[in-house]
XYZ file of C-alpha atoms in Angstrom:
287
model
C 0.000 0.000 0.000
C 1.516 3.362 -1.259
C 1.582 5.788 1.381
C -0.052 8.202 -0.831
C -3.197 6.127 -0.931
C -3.158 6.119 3.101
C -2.510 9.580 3.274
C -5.580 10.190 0.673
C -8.192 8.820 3.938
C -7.136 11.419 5.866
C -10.027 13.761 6.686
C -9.215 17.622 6.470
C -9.073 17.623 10.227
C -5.692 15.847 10.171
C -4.458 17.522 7.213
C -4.912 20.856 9.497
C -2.580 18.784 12.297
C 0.073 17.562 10.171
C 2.152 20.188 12.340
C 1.917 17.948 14.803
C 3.346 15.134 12.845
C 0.949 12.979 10.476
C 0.635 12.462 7.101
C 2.069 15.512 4.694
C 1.292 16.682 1.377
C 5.277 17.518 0.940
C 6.244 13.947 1.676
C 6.517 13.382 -2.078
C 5.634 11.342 -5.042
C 8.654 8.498 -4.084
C 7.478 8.212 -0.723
C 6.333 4.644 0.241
C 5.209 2.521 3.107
C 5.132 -1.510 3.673
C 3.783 -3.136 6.784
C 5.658 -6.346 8.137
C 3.446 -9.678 7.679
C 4.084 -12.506 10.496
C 1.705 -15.051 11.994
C 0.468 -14.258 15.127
C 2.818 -14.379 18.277
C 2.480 -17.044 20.912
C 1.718 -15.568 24.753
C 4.388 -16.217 27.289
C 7.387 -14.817 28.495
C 8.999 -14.648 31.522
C 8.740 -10.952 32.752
C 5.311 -9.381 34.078
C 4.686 -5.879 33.119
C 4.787 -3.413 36.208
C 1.614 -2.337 36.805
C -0.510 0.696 38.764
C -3.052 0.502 41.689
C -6.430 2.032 41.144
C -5.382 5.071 43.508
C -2.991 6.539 41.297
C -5.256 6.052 38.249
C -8.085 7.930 40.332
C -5.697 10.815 40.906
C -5.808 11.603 37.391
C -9.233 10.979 37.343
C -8.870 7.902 34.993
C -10.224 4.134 35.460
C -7.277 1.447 35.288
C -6.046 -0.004 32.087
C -6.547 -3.964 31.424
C -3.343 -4.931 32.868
C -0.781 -6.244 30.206
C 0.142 -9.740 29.707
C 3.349 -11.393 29.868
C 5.254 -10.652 26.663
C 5.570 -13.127 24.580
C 8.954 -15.224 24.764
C 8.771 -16.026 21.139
C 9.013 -12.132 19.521
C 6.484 -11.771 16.671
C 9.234 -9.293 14.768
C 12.536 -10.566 14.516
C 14.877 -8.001 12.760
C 18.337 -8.478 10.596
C 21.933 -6.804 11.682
C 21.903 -7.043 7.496
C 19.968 -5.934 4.600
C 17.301 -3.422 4.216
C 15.005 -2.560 7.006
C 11.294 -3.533 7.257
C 8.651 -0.976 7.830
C 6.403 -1.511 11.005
C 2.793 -0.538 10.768
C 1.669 -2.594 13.476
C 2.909 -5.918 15.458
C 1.374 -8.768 14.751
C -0.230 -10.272 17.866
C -3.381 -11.463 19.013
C -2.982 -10.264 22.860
C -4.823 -7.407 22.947
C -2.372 -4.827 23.565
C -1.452 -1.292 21.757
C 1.791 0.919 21.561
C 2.187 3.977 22.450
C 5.128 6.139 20.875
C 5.853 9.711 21.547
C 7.881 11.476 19.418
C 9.957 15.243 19.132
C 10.408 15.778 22.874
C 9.610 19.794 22.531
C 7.278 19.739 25.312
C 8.890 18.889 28.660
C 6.032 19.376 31.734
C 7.610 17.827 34.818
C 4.043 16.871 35.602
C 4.020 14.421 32.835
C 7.542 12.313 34.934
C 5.070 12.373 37.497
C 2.742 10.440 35.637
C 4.192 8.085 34.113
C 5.852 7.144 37.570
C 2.307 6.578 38.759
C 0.405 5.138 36.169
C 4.031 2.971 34.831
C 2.233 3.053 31.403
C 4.960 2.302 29.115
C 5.918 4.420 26.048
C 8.543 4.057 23.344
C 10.251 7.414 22.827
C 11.304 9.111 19.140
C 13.267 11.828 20.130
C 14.597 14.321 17.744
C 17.563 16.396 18.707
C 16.823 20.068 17.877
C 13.563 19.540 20.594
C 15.776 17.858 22.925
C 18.653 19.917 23.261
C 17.980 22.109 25.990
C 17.207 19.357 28.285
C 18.199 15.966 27.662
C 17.960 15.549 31.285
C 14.089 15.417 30.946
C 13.923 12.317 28.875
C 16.310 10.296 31.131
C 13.841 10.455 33.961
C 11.408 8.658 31.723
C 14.167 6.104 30.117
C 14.599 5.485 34.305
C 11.199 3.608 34.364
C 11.873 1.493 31.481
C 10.696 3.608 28.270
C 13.123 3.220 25.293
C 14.821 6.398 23.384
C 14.972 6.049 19.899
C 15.776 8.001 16.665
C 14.132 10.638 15.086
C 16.405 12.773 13.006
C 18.253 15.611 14.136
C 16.121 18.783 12.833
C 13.077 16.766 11.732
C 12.909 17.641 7.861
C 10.644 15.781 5.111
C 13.445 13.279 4.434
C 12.126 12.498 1.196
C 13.015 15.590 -0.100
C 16.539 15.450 0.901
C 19.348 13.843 -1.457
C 21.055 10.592 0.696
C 23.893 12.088 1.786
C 21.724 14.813 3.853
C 19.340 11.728 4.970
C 22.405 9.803 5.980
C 23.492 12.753 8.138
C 19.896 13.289 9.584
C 19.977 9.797 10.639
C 23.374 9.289 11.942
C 23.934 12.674 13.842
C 21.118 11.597 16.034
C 22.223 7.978 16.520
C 25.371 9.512 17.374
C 23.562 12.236 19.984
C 21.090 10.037 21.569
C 23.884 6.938 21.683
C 26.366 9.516 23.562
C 23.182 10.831 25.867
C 21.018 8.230 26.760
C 23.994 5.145 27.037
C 22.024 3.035 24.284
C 21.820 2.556 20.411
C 18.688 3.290 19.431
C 17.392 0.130 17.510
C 14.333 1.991 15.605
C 13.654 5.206 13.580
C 10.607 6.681 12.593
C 11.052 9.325 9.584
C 9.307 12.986 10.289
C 5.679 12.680 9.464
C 6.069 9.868 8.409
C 7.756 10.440 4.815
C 10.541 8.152 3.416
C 11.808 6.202 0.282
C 14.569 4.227 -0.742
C 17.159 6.568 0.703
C 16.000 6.799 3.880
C 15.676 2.982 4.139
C 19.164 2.881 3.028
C 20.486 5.800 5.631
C 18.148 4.147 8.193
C 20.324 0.605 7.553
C 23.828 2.475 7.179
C 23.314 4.783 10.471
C 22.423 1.646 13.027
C 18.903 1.125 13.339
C 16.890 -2.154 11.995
C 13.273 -1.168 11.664
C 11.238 1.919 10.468
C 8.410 2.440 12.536
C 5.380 3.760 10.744
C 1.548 3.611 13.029
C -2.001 3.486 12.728
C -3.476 6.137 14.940
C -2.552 9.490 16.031
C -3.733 11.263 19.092
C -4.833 14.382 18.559
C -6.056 16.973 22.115
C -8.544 14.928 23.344
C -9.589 12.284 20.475
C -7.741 9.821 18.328
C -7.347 9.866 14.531
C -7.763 6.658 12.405
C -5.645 6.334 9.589
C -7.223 3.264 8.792
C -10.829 2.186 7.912
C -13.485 0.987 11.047
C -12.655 3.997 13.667
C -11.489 1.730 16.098
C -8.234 -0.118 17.688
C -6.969 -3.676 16.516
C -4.636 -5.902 18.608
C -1.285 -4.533 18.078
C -1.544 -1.102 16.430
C 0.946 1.166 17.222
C -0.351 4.565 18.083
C 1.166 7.652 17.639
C 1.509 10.996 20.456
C 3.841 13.705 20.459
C 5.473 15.751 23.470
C 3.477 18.895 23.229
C 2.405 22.002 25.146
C -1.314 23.827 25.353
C 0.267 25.865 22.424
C 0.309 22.961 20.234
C -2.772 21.168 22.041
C -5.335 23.938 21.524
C -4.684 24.763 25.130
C -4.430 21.070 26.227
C -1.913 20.065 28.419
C 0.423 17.246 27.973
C -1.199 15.401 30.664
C -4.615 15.746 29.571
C -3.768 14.823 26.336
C -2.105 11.784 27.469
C -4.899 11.129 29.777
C -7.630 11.404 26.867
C -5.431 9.191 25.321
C -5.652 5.912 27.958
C -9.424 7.122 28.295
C -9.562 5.965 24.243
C -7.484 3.053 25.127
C -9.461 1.917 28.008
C -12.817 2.285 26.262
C -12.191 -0.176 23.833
C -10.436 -2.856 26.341
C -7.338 -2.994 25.475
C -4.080 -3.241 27.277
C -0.833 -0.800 26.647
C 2.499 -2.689 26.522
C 6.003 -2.218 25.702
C 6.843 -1.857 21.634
C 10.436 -3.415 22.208
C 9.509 -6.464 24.413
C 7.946 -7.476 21.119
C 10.823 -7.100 19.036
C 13.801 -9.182 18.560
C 16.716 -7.436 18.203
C 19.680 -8.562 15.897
C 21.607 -11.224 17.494
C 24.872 -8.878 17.469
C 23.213 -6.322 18.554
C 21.477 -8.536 22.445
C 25.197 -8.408 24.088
């Protein structure tokens, strides 16, 4: 499926947030999306997600989550230290969990550490450098509880726009950055509203990370925005939030934004788990 074709559903509500980081209109004619196909994963594992009492869910006025199962031992994505990278739309599972990334890092309310400390709701992390810079500090609190940094370009252009050479540098300078910052090589990317081609997948492969991770959802203030047909969430979608302010939010906080968000979540039943405890990485890369 051509990403042009996805981006085509897109009501003119989202096209208005594409600020925020959905689909765009400048992404290009060569831009292109794949999802991965695998059979669904087996339940198991040996570690049980931390999880919340009701008390600290009541004091931000929310009802609990489903509480996540075990992930499973066998990983339904296995990924390659070779060859080019796949493009994840979604895991495939049939425990009925979804995954929450947050990308940029602009917005840095201290209330939002406080949050996640209480609710341990875990969230994968694309952080992009320019947004980051004047407090990496911030997002170490949060990789302290378990949530995973990983790449998002240094300056967040349209990277298929960009000739290879300036895609390679995107992509490397902040695998570099965040390597040097946060102690860890980020194993995932996900391109700047979502635009790539063949050049980013080959920067992507040539900078260090294995996968390219695309989503289904985006949350916008207070509701969330199918990018798929059926208005709802399916067992493994991968959802998409961003660190942002009331400027950004339509006066929405960061907190009530992410609190709309498990509201949506919860609603529909499912559970919120970790992206990377259902992810293999390469073998060279698990020492």
């Amino acid at each position: 499926m051509k990403r042009g074709t996805l981006c085509a559903a897109v009501t003119g509500a989202v096209v208005a947030a594409l600020a925020i980081g959905g689909c765009s209109a400048s992404g290009g004619s060569g831009t292109r999306r794949a999802a991965l196909a695998s059979p669904p994963a087996a339940t198991g594992g040996t570690t049980a997600p931390r999880a919340a009492d009701a008390t600290a869910w009541h004091k931000w006025g929310l009802t609990p989550l489903p509480a996540a199962p075990r992930p499973p031992a066998d990983k339904p994505v296995k990924l390659s230290a070779t060859g080019p990278v796949p493009v994840l739309t979604h895991i495939p599972t049939s425990q009925k969990v979804v995954f929450i990334t947050v990308d940029d890092g602009q917005e840095k309310d201290p209330r939002f550490i406080e949050m996640m400390r209480d609710l341990k709701v875990p969230i994968t992390m694309f952080l992009m450098n320019d947004a980051i810079k004047s407090d990496y500090g911030y997002f170490r609190q949060l990789q302290a509880l378990g949530d995973h940094i990983e790449n998002h370009t240094l300056h967040h252009p349209v990277m298929s726009t960009l000739p290879p050479a300036r895609q390679k540098a995107e992509v490397c300078g902040d695998q570099k950055l965040l390597t040097k910052e946060y102690g860890t090589a980020p194993l995932l990317f996900r391109p700047p509203y979502g635009a790539y081609n063949t050049g980013t997948r080959t920067a992507v492969a040539e900078c260090g990370p294995r996968a390219i991770v695309w989503w289904r959802e985006s949350m916008q203030s207070r509701n969330i925005q199918y990018q798929v047909p059926g208005g709802k969430l399916h067992s493994g979608d991968i959802i998409l939030a961003h660190f942002r302010g009331p400027s950004e939010l339509k006066g929405t906080t960061m907190t009530q934004m992410f609190a709309s968000l498990l509201k949506r979540i919860q609603e529909q039943g499912f559970a919120v788990a970790r992206l990377e405890d259902y992810i293999q990485p390469p073998a060279a890369s698990t020492g």
